[in-house]
Structures are given as structure tokens and as C-alpha cells.
């Protein structure tokens, strides 16, 4: 048994788990707390939660702590900035936490941690060149190359959500225009659906939203598409094209051997994966002359980031 504590720091909640890194499966322990505001309070919350989980874990005891953090995490485990953690910059998490907890602490990007979990225990098992793309409010991603996490020169690799796919597109919170996540995330789906609603071609979606085109959200589209609503399927088709565009660009660069789709939108399953697979084939370079790249739904759900952080902590310390 090799126990690790893994934590996934989100904009609103902090999820902690204890896993036996030698036995794939659901976490042995898990607990969630709200994410407080400010760097000092975040460190306290992590120390409290990790400390509590380590105390509860029996057997050989926890040997390492891993944390997935939402933002640019450098190779020393410092969170340089997190777009969903206002005011948190240059927070030396690995150093602060290992001093306080008295254990080795490894900090990585949250989506990188989730991708590692899918590679080790989930839908990307057995694939050395994997890509896990999480479609939520924004887009997070992580990559493996030759079976190792792709970190880049500084640790900042894996931010395809901010690939610019349309220089005259909508403004992104990052300050640029037309980033991929403006189109291919949950907020992107909502925007495409509102465009259809304002154009008068999706009256059923407007009805679901209570009569106001501006109130149409992504979940109205996925709910309606599940019931076979053609207007919703049309919006999902356009949305899936944008998802496929980014995936094809990434495969053209990385030559991945599997694509895993995670995040809230992965729950829509084949409603999104079906049209995404078809559009991907049209968009990737020379589809007829390369092996098929399977596009799977993620398997580890909301635990992926915390599990992956725990696995990385044991692998790296
Ligand atoms: Zn952006």
C-alpha cells in the first residue's frame, strides 16, 4: 500500500481524497470544503483538510501530498496566477505546504493532474501520447508524451483553451479575442445557443429558458437535445465543430493516440462526442492516411484532479 493525499483546488471548492496509489479505484477517503478568498486563507484551508485526511488514513500512512491548482503553476510548485482565484499571485504553495504538513508536497496544474489520473486509471490507460481536455466553464487540458506529463519549459504547457481560433472573435477573460474556450466550453455553448435564440431559429430553447433569449444556457441545449429537439441538435452540431477544430489542431501538433473529453459537458456523452468525432475527421490533417484517434468520455469524473494530484505526488517526490 502506498497512500497519497490528493487535493483539487477549484474556484469555489477544495476537494481532498486519500488514494492507495497501487490500487486503482474510488478514493478511500474524500472531503470537500469551500475555497476561501485570498492566498493565506487558501493555504490554511489546504493544511486543515490535508491534515485531517492524513490523520484519518490508517495503514502505512500517507507518504506524500499532491495538489492540483487552477492556473499557471511553475516547476517549483508556485502558483503564478489563477484566473479564478482573484488576487492570488506568486503563491509558493509547494514550499509553504510541505513546511506546514511535514510531508513532501507536489503541486501541478489541476487539469494536468486530471489528465494524469485518466492516463493512469481512466479512459487514457495504455496510451502513451494522450490528451485530456476538460470542457467546463472554460477549457482545461493536460497531455502525456511517451507516457510522461508534458510540462514545457516552465510548467505552463497545456493551456489550449487560450489558443486563438478567431482573432476577431469575442473577448476572453484573459484579455485576448477569440480564444478556443470562448467557443468550445460550457460558456461557448451558451453563447452559440443565445445567438440561435436571438436569430429566432430556436424557439424551443427560448421556451425552456422562460421566454427570454438572453437567458438561454448550455444546459437548456443539452436537455433539449436529449429529447430529440432538432434546434438543440443543430446548436450542438455547431458547438461540436468548434470542439473538433481545437482537437484537430492539437493532434496535428502532438500526434496524440487518444483524446479524452472530461468536464461537465462530457456528461452529454454521444450528443457531443458523435458530432465531434465526425467533424474531427474532416478537420485533422490527412485522416485517411493516419490511425484513427479514439475520442472517449472521461472515466474518473469530478475526482480526477484530486486522484491525479495524489498519483503525481507519489511518482515525483
Ligand atoms: Zn483567453
PDB file of C-alpha atoms in Angstrom, residues 118-242:
ATOM      1  CA  UNK A 118      -7.149   9.490 -16.758  1.00  0.00           C
ATOM      2  CA  UNK A 119      -3.828   8.259 -18.166  1.00  0.00           C
ATOM      3  CA  UNK A 120      -3.090   6.064 -15.138  1.00  0.00           C
ATOM      4  CA  UNK A 121      -6.532   4.865 -14.040  1.00  0.00           C
ATOM      5  CA  UNK A 122      -9.084   6.143 -16.545  1.00  0.00           C
ATOM      6  CA  UNK A 123     -10.042   6.433 -20.208  1.00  0.00           C
ATOM      7  CA  UNK A 124      -6.480   7.067 -21.489  1.00  0.00           C
ATOM      8  CA  UNK A 125      -4.985   3.897 -19.918  1.00  0.00           C
ATOM      9  CA  UNK A 126      -2.490   2.229 -22.211  1.00  0.00           C
ATOM     10  CA  UNK A 127      -1.999   5.323 -24.384  1.00  0.00           C
ATOM     11  CA  UNK A 128       1.415   6.976 -24.092  1.00  0.00           C
ATOM     12  CA  UNK A 129       0.530  10.077 -26.112  1.00  0.00           C
ATOM     13  CA  UNK A 130      -2.750  11.093 -24.543  1.00  0.00           C
ATOM     14  CA  UNK A 131      -4.724  14.302 -24.468  1.00  0.00           C
ATOM     15  CA  UNK A 132      -7.392  15.005 -21.839  1.00  0.00           C
ATOM     16  CA  UNK A 133      -9.473  18.092 -22.499  1.00  0.00           C
ATOM     17  CA  UNK A 134     -11.911  19.250 -19.871  1.00  0.00           C
ATOM     18  CA  UNK A 135     -14.871  21.233 -21.190  1.00  0.00           C
ATOM     19  CA  UNK A 136     -16.351  23.174 -18.290  1.00  0.00           C
ATOM     20  CA  UNK A 137     -16.908  26.908 -17.783  1.00  0.00           C
ATOM     21  CA  UNK A 138     -13.568  27.249 -19.595  1.00  0.00           C
ATOM     22  CA  UNK A 139     -11.234  24.624 -21.062  1.00  0.00           C
ATOM     23  CA  UNK A 140      -8.506  22.851 -19.104  1.00  0.00           C
ATOM     24  CA  UNK A 141      -6.180  20.284 -20.607  1.00  0.00           C
ATOM     25  CA  UNK A 142      -3.275  18.011 -19.939  1.00  0.00           C
ATOM     26  CA  UNK A 143      -1.060  15.939 -22.213  1.00  0.00           C
ATOM     27  CA  UNK A 144       1.220  12.944 -21.906  1.00  0.00           C
ATOM     28  CA  UNK A 145       4.136  12.368 -24.241  1.00  0.00           C
ATOM     29  CA  UNK A 146       5.904   8.983 -24.193  1.00  0.00           C
ATOM     30  CA  UNK A 147       3.963   8.214 -21.000  1.00  0.00           C
ATOM     31  CA  UNK A 148       5.156  11.316 -19.145  1.00  0.00           C
ATOM     32  CA  UNK A 149       3.309  14.507 -18.287  1.00  0.00           C
ATOM     33  CA  UNK A 150       4.064  17.292 -20.763  1.00  0.00           C
ATOM     34  CA  UNK A 151       5.066  20.294 -18.652  1.00  0.00           C
ATOM     35  CA  UNK A 152       7.048  22.516 -21.021  1.00  0.00           C
ATOM     36  CA  UNK A 153       9.965  24.772 -20.100  1.00  0.00           C
ATOM     37  CA  UNK A 154       8.289  26.395 -17.102  1.00  0.00           C
ATOM     38  CA  UNK A 155       5.474  24.018 -16.262  1.00  0.00           C
ATOM     39  CA  UNK A 156       2.943  26.074 -18.200  1.00  0.00           C
ATOM     40  CA  UNK A 157       2.224  23.637 -21.064  1.00  0.00           C
ATOM     41  CA  UNK A 158      -1.364  22.561 -21.612  1.00  0.00           C
ATOM     42  CA  UNK A 159      -3.434  25.731 -21.935  1.00  0.00           C
ATOM     43  CA  UNK A 160      -5.106  25.159 -25.324  1.00  0.00           C
ATOM     44  CA  UNK A 161      -8.238  26.965 -24.102  1.00  0.00           C
ATOM     45  CA  UNK A 162      -6.374  30.168 -24.965  1.00  0.00           C
ATOM     46  CA  UNK A 163      -5.303  29.161 -28.467  1.00  0.00           C
ATOM     47  CA  UNK A 164      -6.712  31.967 -30.583  1.00  0.00           C
ATOM     48  CA  UNK A 165      -9.023  30.397 -33.160  1.00  0.00           C
ATOM     49  CA  UNK A 166     -10.626  33.668 -34.340  1.00  0.00           C
ATOM     50  CA  UNK A 167      -8.694  36.939 -33.914  1.00  0.00           C
ATOM     51  CA  UNK A 168     -11.895  38.966 -34.331  1.00  0.00           C
ATOM     52  CA  UNK A 169     -13.921  36.726 -32.013  1.00  0.00           C
ATOM     53  CA  UNK A 170     -15.464  37.504 -28.624  1.00  0.00           C
ATOM     54  CA  UNK A 171     -13.336  38.848 -25.759  1.00  0.00           C
ATOM     55  CA  UNK A 172     -11.921  36.270 -23.358  1.00  0.00           C
ATOM     56  CA  UNK A 173     -11.370  36.943 -19.625  1.00  0.00           C
ATOM     57  CA  UNK A 174      -7.625  36.535 -20.404  1.00  0.00           C
ATOM     58  CA  UNK A 175      -7.782  39.813 -22.366  1.00  0.00           C
ATOM     59  CA  UNK A 176      -7.418  38.328 -25.876  1.00  0.00           C
ATOM     60  CA  UNK A 177     -10.062  37.784 -28.535  1.00  0.00           C
ATOM     61  CA  UNK A 178     -11.398  34.564 -29.993  1.00  0.00           C
ATOM     62  CA  UNK A 179      -9.751  32.029 -27.665  1.00  0.00           C
ATOM     63  CA  UNK A 180     -10.864  28.410 -28.221  1.00  0.00           C
ATOM     64  CA  UNK A 181     -12.634  28.345 -24.861  1.00  0.00           C
ATOM     65  CA  UNK A 182     -14.927  31.208 -25.962  1.00  0.00           C
ATOM     66  CA  UNK A 183     -16.384  28.656 -28.425  1.00  0.00           C
ATOM     67  CA  UNK A 184     -15.818  25.128 -27.134  1.00  0.00           C
ATOM     68  CA  UNK A 185     -16.609  25.401 -23.388  1.00  0.00           C
ATOM     69  CA  UNK A 186     -19.890  25.476 -21.478  1.00  0.00           C
ATOM     70  CA  UNK A 187     -19.945  29.262 -21.795  1.00  0.00           C
ATOM     71  CA  UNK A 188     -19.241  28.914 -25.526  1.00  0.00           C
ATOM     72  CA  UNK A 189     -22.214  26.566 -25.907  1.00  0.00           C
ATOM     73  CA  UNK A 190     -24.410  29.072 -24.067  1.00  0.00           C
ATOM     74  CA  UNK A 191     -23.281  31.867 -26.385  1.00  0.00           C
ATOM     75  CA  UNK A 192     -23.946  29.831 -29.562  1.00  0.00           C
ATOM     76  CA  UNK A 193     -27.387  28.950 -28.186  1.00  0.00           C
ATOM     77  CA  UNK A 194     -28.232  32.611 -27.422  1.00  0.00           C
ATOM     78  CA  UNK A 195     -27.188  33.563 -30.956  1.00  0.00           C
ATOM     79  CA  UNK A 196     -29.636  30.976 -32.298  1.00  0.00           C
ATOM     80  CA  UNK A 197     -32.299  32.201 -29.862  1.00  0.00           C
ATOM     81  CA  UNK A 198     -31.911  35.855 -30.918  1.00  0.00           C
ATOM     82  CA  UNK A 199     -31.962  34.811 -34.590  1.00  0.00           C
ATOM     83  CA  UNK A 200     -35.381  33.246 -33.979  1.00  0.00           C
ATOM     84  CA  UNK A 201     -34.329  29.736 -35.025  1.00  0.00           C
ATOM     85  CA  UNK A 202     -34.538  28.110 -31.575  1.00  0.00           C
ATOM     86  CA  UNK A 203     -37.965  28.927 -30.103  1.00  0.00           C
ATOM     87  CA  UNK A 204     -37.957  25.692 -28.053  1.00  0.00           C
ATOM     88  CA  UNK A 205     -34.758  26.778 -26.283  1.00  0.00           C
ATOM     89  CA  UNK A 206     -36.237  30.203 -25.542  1.00  0.00           C
ATOM     90  CA  UNK A 207     -39.294  28.484 -24.092  1.00  0.00           C
ATOM     91  CA  UNK A 208     -37.108  26.338 -21.817  1.00  0.00           C
ATOM     92  CA  UNK A 209     -35.302  29.461 -20.635  1.00  0.00           C
ATOM     93  CA  UNK A 210     -38.604  31.046 -19.545  1.00  0.00           C
ATOM     94  CA  UNK A 211     -39.219  33.171 -22.645  1.00  0.00           C
ATOM     95  CA  UNK A 212     -36.065  35.345 -22.759  1.00  0.00           C
ATOM     96  CA  UNK A 213     -33.480  34.580 -25.492  1.00  0.00           C
ATOM     97  CA  UNK A 214     -30.786  36.144 -23.285  1.00  0.00           C
ATOM     98  CA  UNK A 215     -31.480  33.584 -20.523  1.00  0.00           C
ATOM     99  CA  UNK A 216     -30.689  30.539 -22.707  1.00  0.00           C
ATOM    100  CA  UNK A 217     -27.840  28.468 -21.221  1.00  0.00           C
ATOM    101  CA  UNK A 218     -25.833  25.450 -22.311  1.00  0.00           C
ATOM    102  CA  UNK A 219     -27.861  23.070 -20.157  1.00  0.00           C
ATOM    103  CA  UNK A 220     -31.082  24.070 -21.969  1.00  0.00           C
ATOM    104  CA  UNK A 221     -29.413  22.870 -25.176  1.00  0.00           C
ATOM    105  CA  UNK A 222     -28.181  19.531 -23.814  1.00  0.00           C
ATOM    106  CA  UNK A 223     -31.535  18.835 -22.083  1.00  0.00           C
ATOM    107  CA  UNK A 224     -33.497  19.626 -25.260  1.00  0.00           C
ATOM    108  CA  UNK A 225     -31.121  17.611 -27.461  1.00  0.00           C
ATOM    109  CA  UNK A 226     -31.630  14.577 -25.201  1.00  0.00           C
ATOM    110  CA  UNK A 227     -35.320  14.797 -26.091  1.00  0.00           C
ATOM    111  CA  UNK A 228     -34.520  14.975 -29.798  1.00  0.00           C
ATOM    112  CA  UNK A 229     -35.183  18.705 -30.334  1.00  0.00           C
ATOM    113  CA  UNK A 230     -33.788  19.494 -33.834  1.00  0.00           C
ATOM    114  CA  UNK A 231     -32.908  23.139 -32.974  1.00  0.00           C
ATOM    115  CA  UNK A 232     -30.864  21.963 -29.987  1.00  0.00           C
ATOM    116  CA  UNK A 233     -29.159  19.300 -32.105  1.00  0.00           C
ATOM    117  CA  UNK A 234     -28.258  21.954 -34.661  1.00  0.00           C
ATOM    118  CA  UNK A 235     -26.646  24.141 -31.967  1.00  0.00           C
ATOM    119  CA  UNK A 236     -24.775  21.117 -30.561  1.00  0.00           C
ATOM    120  CA  UNK A 237     -23.574  20.306 -34.081  1.00  0.00           C
ATOM    121  CA  UNK A 238     -22.073  23.784 -34.471  1.00  0.00           C
ATOM    122  CA  UNK A 239     -20.630  23.630 -30.953  1.00  0.00           C
ATOM    123  CA  UNK A 240     -19.052  20.221 -31.668  1.00  0.00           C
ATOM    124  CA  UNK A 241     -17.401  21.640 -34.801  1.00  0.00           C
ATOM    125  CA  UNK A 242     -15.584  24.171 -32.608  1.00  0.00           C
TER     126      UNK A 242
END
